[in-house]
Coordinates of C-alpha atoms and ligand atoms in Angstrom, one line a residue:
X1 CA 0.1 -0.3 0.5
X2 CA 1.2 3.8 -0.4
X3 CA -0.4 6.3 2.0
X4 CA -0.4 9.9 0.7
X5 CA -0.4 12.8 4.0
X6 CA -0.2 16.6 3.3
X7 CA -0.4 19.1 5.9
X8 CA -3.1 21.5 4.9
X9 CA -4.2 25.1 6.0
X10 CA -2.5 26.9 8.6
X11 CA 0.8 25.4 11.1
X12 CA 0.1 24.3 14.4
X13 CA 2.5 23.0 17.0
X14 CA 2.0 19.4 17.1
X15 CA 1.8 18.6 12.8
X16 CA 5.3 17.6 13.2
X17 CA 4.3 14.5 15.4
X18 CA 1.5 13.3 13.6
X19 CA 3.8 13.0 10.7
X20 CA 5.7 11.0 12.4
X21 CA 3.0 8.5 13.9
X22 CA 1.7 7.7 10.9
X23 CA 4.7 7.7 9.4
X24 CA 5.8 4.8 11.4
X25 CA 2.8 2.8 12.4
X26 CA 2.6 2.6 8.5
X27 CA 5.6 1.7 7.6
X28 CA 5.2 -1.4 10.8
X29 CA 2.6 -3.0 8.5
X30 CA 4.9 -2.8 4.4
X31 CA 2.6 0.2 4.4
X32 CA 5.5 3.4 1.7
X33 CA 4.3 6.6 2.7
X34 CA 3.7 9.2 0.9
X35 CA 5.2 12.5 2.6
X36 CA 2.6 16.0 -0.1
X37 CA 4.9 19.4 -0.3
X38 CA 2.6 22.3 1.0
X39 CA -0.9 20.7 1.7
X40 CA -3.7 20.3 -1.7
X41 CA -1.2 23.0 -3.4
X42 CA 1.9 20.5 -3.2
X43 CA -1.2 17.3 -4.1
X44 CA -1.6 19.9 -7.7
X45 CA 1.8 20.7 -9.0
X46 CA 3.1 17.4 -7.9
X47 CA 5.3 18.0 -5.4
X48 CA 6.2 15.2 -2.7
X49 CA 9.0 12.5 -1.1
X50 CA 8.9 9.7 0.1
X51 CA 9.1 9.5 4.3
X52 CA 11.3 6.8 5.7
X53 CA 11.7 6.1 9.4
X54 CA 15.2 8.2 9.2
X55 CA 13.1 11.2 8.0
X56 CA 10.5 11.4 10.7
X57 CA 13.3 10.8 13.1
X58 CA 14.0 13.6 16.0
X59 CA 10.2 15.6 15.1
X60 CA 8.0 14.9 17.3
X61 CA 8.7 18.0 19.5
X62 CA 9.0 20.1 16.7
X63 CA 6.8 23.1 15.8
X64 CA 5.4 23.8 12.3
X65 CA 5.4 21.5 9.5
X66 CA 8.7 19.3 7.7
X67 CA 6.1 19.0 4.4
X68 CA 5.4 22.9 4.6
X69 CA 1.5 23.9 4.5
X70 CA -0.7 26.1 2.3
X71 CA -3.8 27.7 4.1
X72 CA -4.8 29.8 0.6
X73 CA -4.3 26.8 -2.4
X74 CA -8.4 24.7 -3.1
X75 CA -8.2 22.7 -6.1
X76 CA -11.6 22.4 -6.4
X77 CA -11.6 26.4 -6.6
X78 CA -8.0 27.5 -7.7
X79 CA -7.5 31.2 -8.7
X80 CA -4.8 32.6 -10.8
X81 CA -2.6 36.0 -10.0
X82 CA -4.3 37.8 -12.5
X83 CA -7.7 36.9 -10.6
X84 CA -11.5 35.9 -12.7
X85 CA -13.1 33.3 -12.1
X86 CA -11.9 30.2 -9.6
X87 CA -10.8 27.2 -11.9
X88 CA -11.2 23.0 -10.8
X89 CA -8.2 21.6 -11.2
X90 CA -9.8 18.9 -9.5
X91 CA -8.9 16.8 -12.0
X92 CA -5.3 17.1 -11.8
X93 CA -4.5 17.2 -8.4
X94 CA -6.7 12.8 -9.2
X95 CA -4.8 12.5 -12.1
X96 CA -1.0 13.1 -9.4
X97 CA -2.4 11.6 -7.0
X98 CA -2.3 8.3 -9.4
X99 CA 0.5 9.2 -10.8
X100 CA 2.4 8.7 -8.2
X101 CA -0.4 5.4 -6.9
X102 CA -1.6 6.6 -4.2
X103 CA -3.6 3.9 -2.4
X104 CA -5.0 6.6 0.0
X105 CA -4.4 9.9 2.0
X106 CA -4.5 11.8 5.4
X107 CA -5.3 14.8 5.2
X108 CA -4.1 16.6 8.6
X109 CA -5.7 19.8 8.8
X110 CA -8.3 22.4 9.4
X111 CA -12.5 23.1 8.4
X112 CA -11.0 24.6 4.8
X113 CA -8.8 21.6 4.9
X114 CA -11.5 18.5 5.6
X115 CA -14.1 20.5 3.4
X116 CA -11.6 20.0 0.5
X117 CA -10.6 16.3 1.9
X118 CA -13.9 15.6 2.1
X119 CA -14.9 16.8 -1.0
X120 CA -11.5 14.5 -2.9
X121 CA -13.4 11.6 -2.0
X122 CA -16.1 12.0 -3.0
X123 CA -14.5 12.8 -6.1
X124 CA -12.6 9.1 -5.4
X125 CA -9.7 9.6 -3.7
X126 CA -9.5 7.5 -0.8
X127 CA -9.2 10.0 1.7
X128 CA -9.1 9.1 6.0
X129 CA -8.8 13.0 7.6
X130 CA -6.6 14.2 11.0
X131 CA -8.6 17.3 12.8
X132 CA -6.0 20.7 13.7
X133 CA -6.1 24.0 14.7
X134 CA -5.2 25.9 17.2
X135 CA -8.4 27.7 17.3
X136 CA -10.5 24.1 18.8
X137 CA -12.8 25.3 16.8
X138 CA -14.0 22.0 14.1
X139 CA -16.7 20.1 14.9
X140 CA -17.3 16.7 16.3
X141 CA -14.2 16.0 17.9
X142 CA -13.4 17.6 21.3
X143 CA -10.4 19.1 21.1
X144 CA -8.0 19.5 17.9
X145 CA -4.3 19.4 19.1
X146 CA -2.3 22.7 18.6
X147 CA -4.9 24.0 21.4
X148 CA -3.1 23.4 24.1
X149 CA 0.3 24.5 23.1
X150 CA -1.8 28.2 22.5
X151 CA -2.6 27.9 25.0
X152 CA -0.1 27.6 27.2
X153 CA 1.1 31.0 25.0
X154 CA -1.9 33.1 25.8
X155 CA -1.1 32.1 29.4
X156 CA 2.2 33.2 29.7
X157 CA 1.8 35.9 27.7
X158 CA -1.1 37.1 30.5
X159 CA 1.6 36.6 33.3
X160 CA 4.2 38.1 32.3
X161 CA 1.6 41.2 30.6
X162 CA -0.5 41.6 34.6
X163 CA 3.4 42.6 36.6
X164 CA 4.0 45.4 34.4
X165 CA 0.4 46.2 33.8
X166 CA 0.1 46.1 37.9
X167 CA 3.2 47.5 37.9
X168 CA 2.2 50.7 36.1
X169 CA -1.6 50.2 36.4
X170 CA -2.8 50.3 33.4
X171 CA -5.5 48.5 31.4
X172 CA -3.9 45.3 28.9
X173 CA -5.7 44.3 26.2
X174 CA -4.5 40.8 25.1
X175 CA -5.3 39.5 21.8
X176 CA -6.0 36.2 21.0
X177 CA -6.4 34.8 17.6
X178 CA -8.9 32.2 17.9
X179 CA -10.9 33.3 14.4
X180 CA -14.2 33.4 14.4
X181 CA -13.9 31.3 17.9
X182 CA -13.4 31.8 21.3
X183 CA -11.9 29.0 22.7
X184 CA -8.2 30.3 22.7
X185 CA -9.2 33.4 24.9
X186 CA -11.2 31.7 26.9
X187 CA -8.9 28.9 28.6
X188 CA -5.8 31.0 27.8
X189 CA -7.7 33.3 29.9
X190 CA -8.1 31.6 32.2
X191 CA -4.9 30.9 32.2
X192 CA -3.3 33.6 32.7
X193 CA -6.2 35.9 35.8
X194 CA -7.3 37.9 33.0
X195 CA -9.3 39.9 34.8
X196 CA -12.1 39.6 31.8
X197 CA -12.5 37.7 28.8
X198 CA -14.2 38.9 25.5
X199 CA -15.1 36.8 22.9
X200 CA -16.3 36.2 20.2
X201 CA -19.6 34.3 20.6
X202 CA -20.5 37.5 22.6
X203 CA -20.6 40.8 22.0
X204 CA -19.8 43.5 24.8
X205 CA -21.1 46.9 26.3
X206 CA -17.8 49.0 25.4
X207 CA -20.1 50.2 28.6
X208 CA -19.7 47.0 30.7
X209 CA -16.1 46.9 30.2
X210 CA -15.0 50.3 30.7
X211 CA -17.8 50.6 34.1
X212 CA -15.8 47.4 35.0
X213 CA -12.2 48.7 34.9
X214 CA -13.2 51.5 36.1
X215 CA -14.2 50.1 39.0
X216 CA -11.3 48.1 39.7
X217 CA -8.6 51.1 39.0
X218 CA -11.3 53.8 42.3
X219 CA -8.9 50.5 43.9
X220 CA -6.1 50.9 42.8
X221 CA -6.4 47.6 40.7
X222 CA -4.7 47.5 37.0
X223 CA -6.7 45.5 34.7
X224 CA -5.4 42.6 33.1
X225 CA -8.1 42.5 29.1
X226 CA -7.8 38.8 26.5
X227 CA -10.1 40.0 23.9
X228 CA -10.2 37.1 20.9
X229 CA -9.4 38.9 18.0
X230 CA -12.7 37.7 16.3
X231 CA -14.6 39.3 19.5
X232 CA -16.4 42.9 19.0
X233 CA -18.7 45.0 20.2
X234 CA -23.0 44.5 20.2
X235 CA -23.6 46.2 16.7
X236 CA -20.4 46.2 15.6
X237 CA -18.5 43.8 12.9
X238 CA -15.4 42.3 13.0
X239 CA -11.9 44.1 13.2
X240 CA -11.1 42.4 9.8
X241 CA -6.5 43.6 9.5
X242 CA -7.0 42.7 5.0
X243 CA -9.8 40.4 3.2
X244 CA -8.1 38.3 0.8
X245 CA -10.5 37.4 -2.0
X246 CA -10.8 34.1 -3.9
X247 CA -8.1 32.5 -0.2
X248 CA -10.6 29.7 1.0
X249 CA -9.8 31.9 4.5
X250 CA -11.3 35.4 3.1
X251 CA -10.9 37.4 6.2
X252 CA -7.8 37.8 7.4
X253 CA -9.0 39.5 11.1
X254 CA -6.9 41.5 14.4
X255 CA -6.9 44.6 15.9
X256 CA -10.1 43.8 18.0
X257 CA -7.8 45.4 21.3
X258 CA -7.1 47.7 19.9
X259 CA -9.9 49.3 18.2
X260 CA -11.4 48.8 21.8
X261 CA -8.2 50.6 23.6
X262 CA -9.4 53.2 22.0
X263 CA -12.9 53.2 22.8
X264 CA -11.6 53.0 26.4
X265 CA -9.1 55.4 27.0
X266 CA -11.2 58.6 27.2
X267 CA -13.5 56.8 29.9
X268 CA -10.3 55.5 32.1
X269 CA -8.2 57.7 33.9
X270 CA -5.3 55.1 33.5
X271 CA -3.8 54.1 30.5
X272 CA -4.9 51.3 28.6
X273 CA -2.6 49.9 26.2
X274 CA -2.8 45.7 24.0
X275 CA 0.0 43.7 22.5
X276 CA -0.4 41.0 20.0
X277 CA 0.2 37.5 20.7
X278 CA -0.8 37.1 16.5
X279 CA 1.9 33.7 15.2
X280 CA 4.0 33.0 18.2
X281 CA -0.1 31.2 19.0
X282 CA 1.5 28.8 16.7
X283 CA 4.7 28.6 16.6
X284 CA 7.0 26.7 18.3
X285 CA 7.5 23.5 20.6
X286 CA 4.2 21.6 21.3
X287 CA 3.0 21.0 24.6
X288 CA 2.4 17.5 26.0
X289 CA -0.6 17.4 25.9
X290 CA -0.7 18.2 22.3
X291 CA 1.8 15.7 21.4
X292 CA 0.2 12.6 22.9
X293 CA -2.8 13.3 21.3
X294 CA -0.7 14.4 17.8
X295 CA 0.7 10.8 18.3
X296 CA -3.4 9.3 19.1
X297 CA -4.3 10.7 16.0
X298 CA -1.9 10.0 13.6
X299 CA -2.0 5.7 15.3
X300 CA -5.4 6.6 14.8
X301 CA -5.6 7.5 10.9
X302 CA -3.1 4.8 10.1
X303 CA -5.9 1.9 11.4
X304 CA -8.3 3.8 9.7
X305 CA -6.7 3.4 6.0
X306 CA -4.8 -0.2 7.2
X307 CA -8.8 -1.1 7.2
X308 CA -10.0 0.6 4.6
X309 CA -12.2 2.9 6.2
X310 CA -12.6 6.1 4.3
X311 CA -14.3 9.4 4.3
X312 CA -13.2 9.5 7.8
X313 CA -12.5 12.3 10.2
X314 CA -10.3 10.9 13.2
X315 CA -12.2 12.3 16.8
X316 CA -11.8 13.1 20.3
X317 CA -14.5 12.0 21.7
X318 CA -14.3 12.2 25.7
X319 CA -11.5 9.9 26.3
X320 CA -12.0 8.0 23.2
X321 CA -10.1 8.8 20.0
X322 CA -13.2 7.4 17.6
X323 CA -14.4 9.0 14.2
X324 CA -16.8 10.7 12.5
X325 CA -17.4 11.3 8.9
X326 CA -16.0 14.1 6.8
X327 CA -19.5 14.8 5.6
X328 CA -20.5 15.5 9.3
X329 CA -17.4 18.0 9.6
X330 CA -17.4 19.9 6.0
X331 CA -18.5 23.2 6.2
X332 CA -19.3 23.4 10.2
X333 CA -18.0 24.8 12.9
X334 CA -17.7 24.8 16.7
X335 CA -18.5 27.9 18.7
X336 CA -17.7 28.5 22.3
X337 CA -21.9 27.9 23.1
X338 CA -23.9 29.9 26.2
X339 CA -23.7 27.9 29.4
X340 CA -20.1 26.9 29.3
X341 CA -19.0 25.8 32.4
X342 CA -15.8 27.4 31.2
X343 CA -18.4 30.1 31.2
X344 CA -20.2 30.0 34.3
X345 CA -16.8 28.9 36.0
X346 CA -15.1 32.7 34.9
X347 CA -18.5 34.3 36.0
X348 CA -18.6 32.8 39.5
X349 CA -14.3 34.7 40.2
X350 CA -16.0 37.5 39.0
X351 CA -14.5 38.5 35.8
X352 CA -15.8 40.8 33.4
X353 CA -17.1 38.9 30.8
X354 CA -18.4 42.5 28.3
Ligands
F6P1 O1 -7.1 28.9 11.6 C1 -5.7 29.1 12.9 C2 -5.0 30.1 12.5 O2 -3.3 31.2 14.1 C3 -6.2 31.4 13.0 O3 -6.1 31.1 14.3 C4 -6.4 32.8 12.3 O4 -6.8 33.1 13.0 C5 -5.5 32.3 11.0 O5 -4.3 31.2 11.5 C6 -4.6 33.1 10.8 O6 -3.8 32.8 9.4 P1 -2.5 33.4 9.1 O7 -1.6 32.1 9.0 O8 -3.6 34.0 7.3 O9 -2.9 34.5 9.1

């Protein structure tokens, strides 16, 4: 058997751990593993190489992906640099998979990659999906690897921002990633003892946040606010840094903290400052939890391939590693639901949630 493996979408800590696990687990059973470079772009353009156990030695703890990735390539809707209507070049990618002699493909990626993987599966390429994203927003899996590592970065950043905020009695905003889901801000904010946590799922009232900060100011306290990049005031749109027409992810978010900083400053005596964590949340070595989860996912994906159970995505269900239909994941996402236990914990501590 010859099995392709690719990493699509934004990178995240733990991708190499999956590549390693898939390679080692399949190689145990005599299968050849073919690493496809730069995600679905490599499948389209014919860029790949065989992966041997020696190629994956020492990569478990390495951030990023040894295969490279691409979060702007959808072979079913390719745009040329000159613009114009997107072209479906999936037949070319399927031809490439045939030329390589691939019997199956393991696609590691987020929601966009899972949607593409599902379409390839429907077009006749046997696919198994592995969910990754620091955002933790994939449907039907309780966790994605990469999330724990991102939360650890946020917690450490908040620890650092807290001491400088306290020293100056400032209001300090910390902007996290997460796109349209607030998981990173919620868990990171709790782990880093934020005083306020603002999520995309709960539009905030500027007046309520200002009153919260003012009350703390009156007690001589600084205020640490953890704000998701997708958070916004009620009646206000998302803070968009750039528009990327034709991209599977057409909005680049950013600026939520700065926007709130500007709204708060006139209402407070203390200085209001902001920091954006950006890609520091995606880079670097995975936490031990993510190394283990990614390894479990890789082993489970290899198992699905061996059992020829295609069109499935590996998923964490409670403590168990199970699988779900790619069809049920494609085009869906998972947000922080109203009444979630962590929201309740934050409220019980008296945190401001907007
Ligand atoms: O989906 C993961 C993610 O890190 C989001 O949280 C963020 O909005 C986006 O990717 C950033 O992507 P890029 O690297 O293209 O700026």
